[in-house]
Coordinates of C-alpha atoms in Angstrom, one line a residue:
M1 CA 26.5 -21.1 -1.0
E2 CA 25.6 -18.8 -3.9
L3 CA 27.3 -15.8 -2.1
G4 CA 30.5 -17.7 -1.6
Y5 CA 32.3 -19.2 1.4
G6 CA 31.9 -17.7 4.8
F7 CA 28.4 -16.2 4.5
A8 CA 25.9 -16.8 7.2
F9 CA 22.3 -15.7 6.9
I10 CA 21.0 -13.6 9.7
A11 CA 17.6 -12.3 8.6
N12 CA 15.4 -10.9 5.8
Q13 CA 13.7 -7.5 6.5
Y14 CA 16.1 -7.1 9.4
R15 CA 14.6 -4.5 11.7
I16 CA 16.5 -1.8 13.3
V17 CA 14.8 0.7 15.8
A18 CA 16.8 3.9 16.1
H19 CA 15.6 7.3 17.3
C20 CA 11.8 6.1 17.8
K21 CA 11.7 5.0 14.0
E22 CA 11.9 1.6 12.4
Y23 CA 14.0 0.8 9.4
F24 CA 14.3 -2.6 7.5
I25 CA 17.2 -4.0 5.6
D26 CA 16.2 -6.5 2.9
L27 CA 18.8 -9.1 3.7
L28 CA 21.5 -9.2 6.3
F29 CA 24.4 -11.6 6.4
S30 CA 27.6 -12.1 8.3
N31 CA 30.8 -12.9 6.5
R32 CA 33.3 -14.9 8.6
R33 CA 36.4 -14.0 6.4
L34 CA 35.6 -10.3 6.4
N35 CA 34.4 -10.4 10.1
S36 CA 31.7 -8.0 9.2
L37 CA 27.9 -7.6 8.6
V38 CA 26.9 -7.5 5.0
A39 CA 23.6 -5.7 4.0
I40 CA 22.0 -6.4 0.8
E41 CA 19.3 -4.3 -0.7
L42 CA 17.2 -5.7 -3.7
K43 CA 16.0 -3.2 -6.2
V44 CA 13.7 -3.9 -9.3
G45 CA 14.8 -1.7 -12.2
Q46 CA 17.8 0.4 -13.0
F47 CA 20.2 1.6 -10.4
K48 CA 19.4 5.1 -9.0
P49 CA 21.9 7.3 -7.2
E50 CA 19.7 7.7 -4.2
Y51 CA 20.0 3.8 -3.5
A52 CA 23.6 4.5 -2.3
G53 CA 22.5 7.2 0.2
K54 CA 19.9 4.8 1.6
M55 CA 22.5 2.1 1.7
N56 CA 25.1 4.5 3.4
F57 CA 22.3 5.3 6.1
Y58 CA 21.8 1.6 6.8
L59 CA 25.6 0.8 7.1
N60 CA 25.7 3.6 9.6
L61 CA 22.8 2.2 11.7
L62 CA 24.4 -1.3 11.6
D63 CA 27.7 0.0 12.7
D64 CA 26.2 2.0 15.6
Y65 CA 23.4 -0.4 16.8
V66 CA 24.2 -3.9 15.7
R67 CA 27.8 -4.5 15.1
E68 CA 29.9 -6.1 17.7
P69 CA 33.0 -4.3 19.1
N70 CA 35.4 -7.0 17.5
E71 CA 33.7 -6.7 14.0
N72 CA 35.0 -4.8 11.1
P73 CA 32.7 -2.0 9.5
S74 CA 29.6 -3.2 7.6
V75 CA 29.6 -3.8 3.9
G76 CA 26.8 -3.0 1.5
I77 CA 25.6 -4.6 -1.7
I78 CA 22.9 -3.1 -3.9
L79 CA 21.4 -5.5 -6.4
C80 CA 19.4 -4.2 -9.2
T81 CA 18.3 -5.4 -12.6
E82 CA 20.2 -2.8 -14.6
R83 CA 23.1 -0.4 -13.7
D84 CA 24.8 2.4 -15.6
Y85 CA 28.5 2.3 -14.9
F86 CA 28.8 6.1 -15.2
E87 CA 26.1 6.7 -12.6
V88 CA 27.4 4.0 -10.2
E89 CA 31.0 5.5 -10.5
Y90 CA 29.9 9.0 -9.8
T91 CA 27.5 8.0 -7.0
L92 CA 30.0 5.8 -5.1
R93 CA 33.0 8.2 -5.5
G94 CA 33.7 9.8 -2.1
L95 CA 31.6 7.4 -0.1
N96 CA 33.8 6.0 2.7
K97 CA 31.7 3.0 3.4
P98 CA 32.3 -0.2 1.3
V99 CA 29.3 -0.3 -1.1
G100 CA 29.0 -2.3 -4.3
V101 CA 26.3 -2.4 -7.1
S102 CA 25.6 -5.5 -9.1
D103 CA 22.9 -6.5 -11.7

């Protein structure tokens, strides 16, 4: 309920195996209103630009290996203890996947 209406918990440390390697997404939800998967990465400390690259990688994996054909593209949320609006703005500019950063 803290995330809002329509969220359904799928797993924590959600495992994706791709190209003979394992990857783990901190939290994975489904959102009924968006009709898409929502990946959440939990970070201790200030936001770093490389977090967005990792999230983009995870969203591509979800879209190719997990998403159902009738679902919309996956959404990413990076939760960290601090964020610098300048770094977030310049990091996310040009990404074509929906990613948000919150503290």
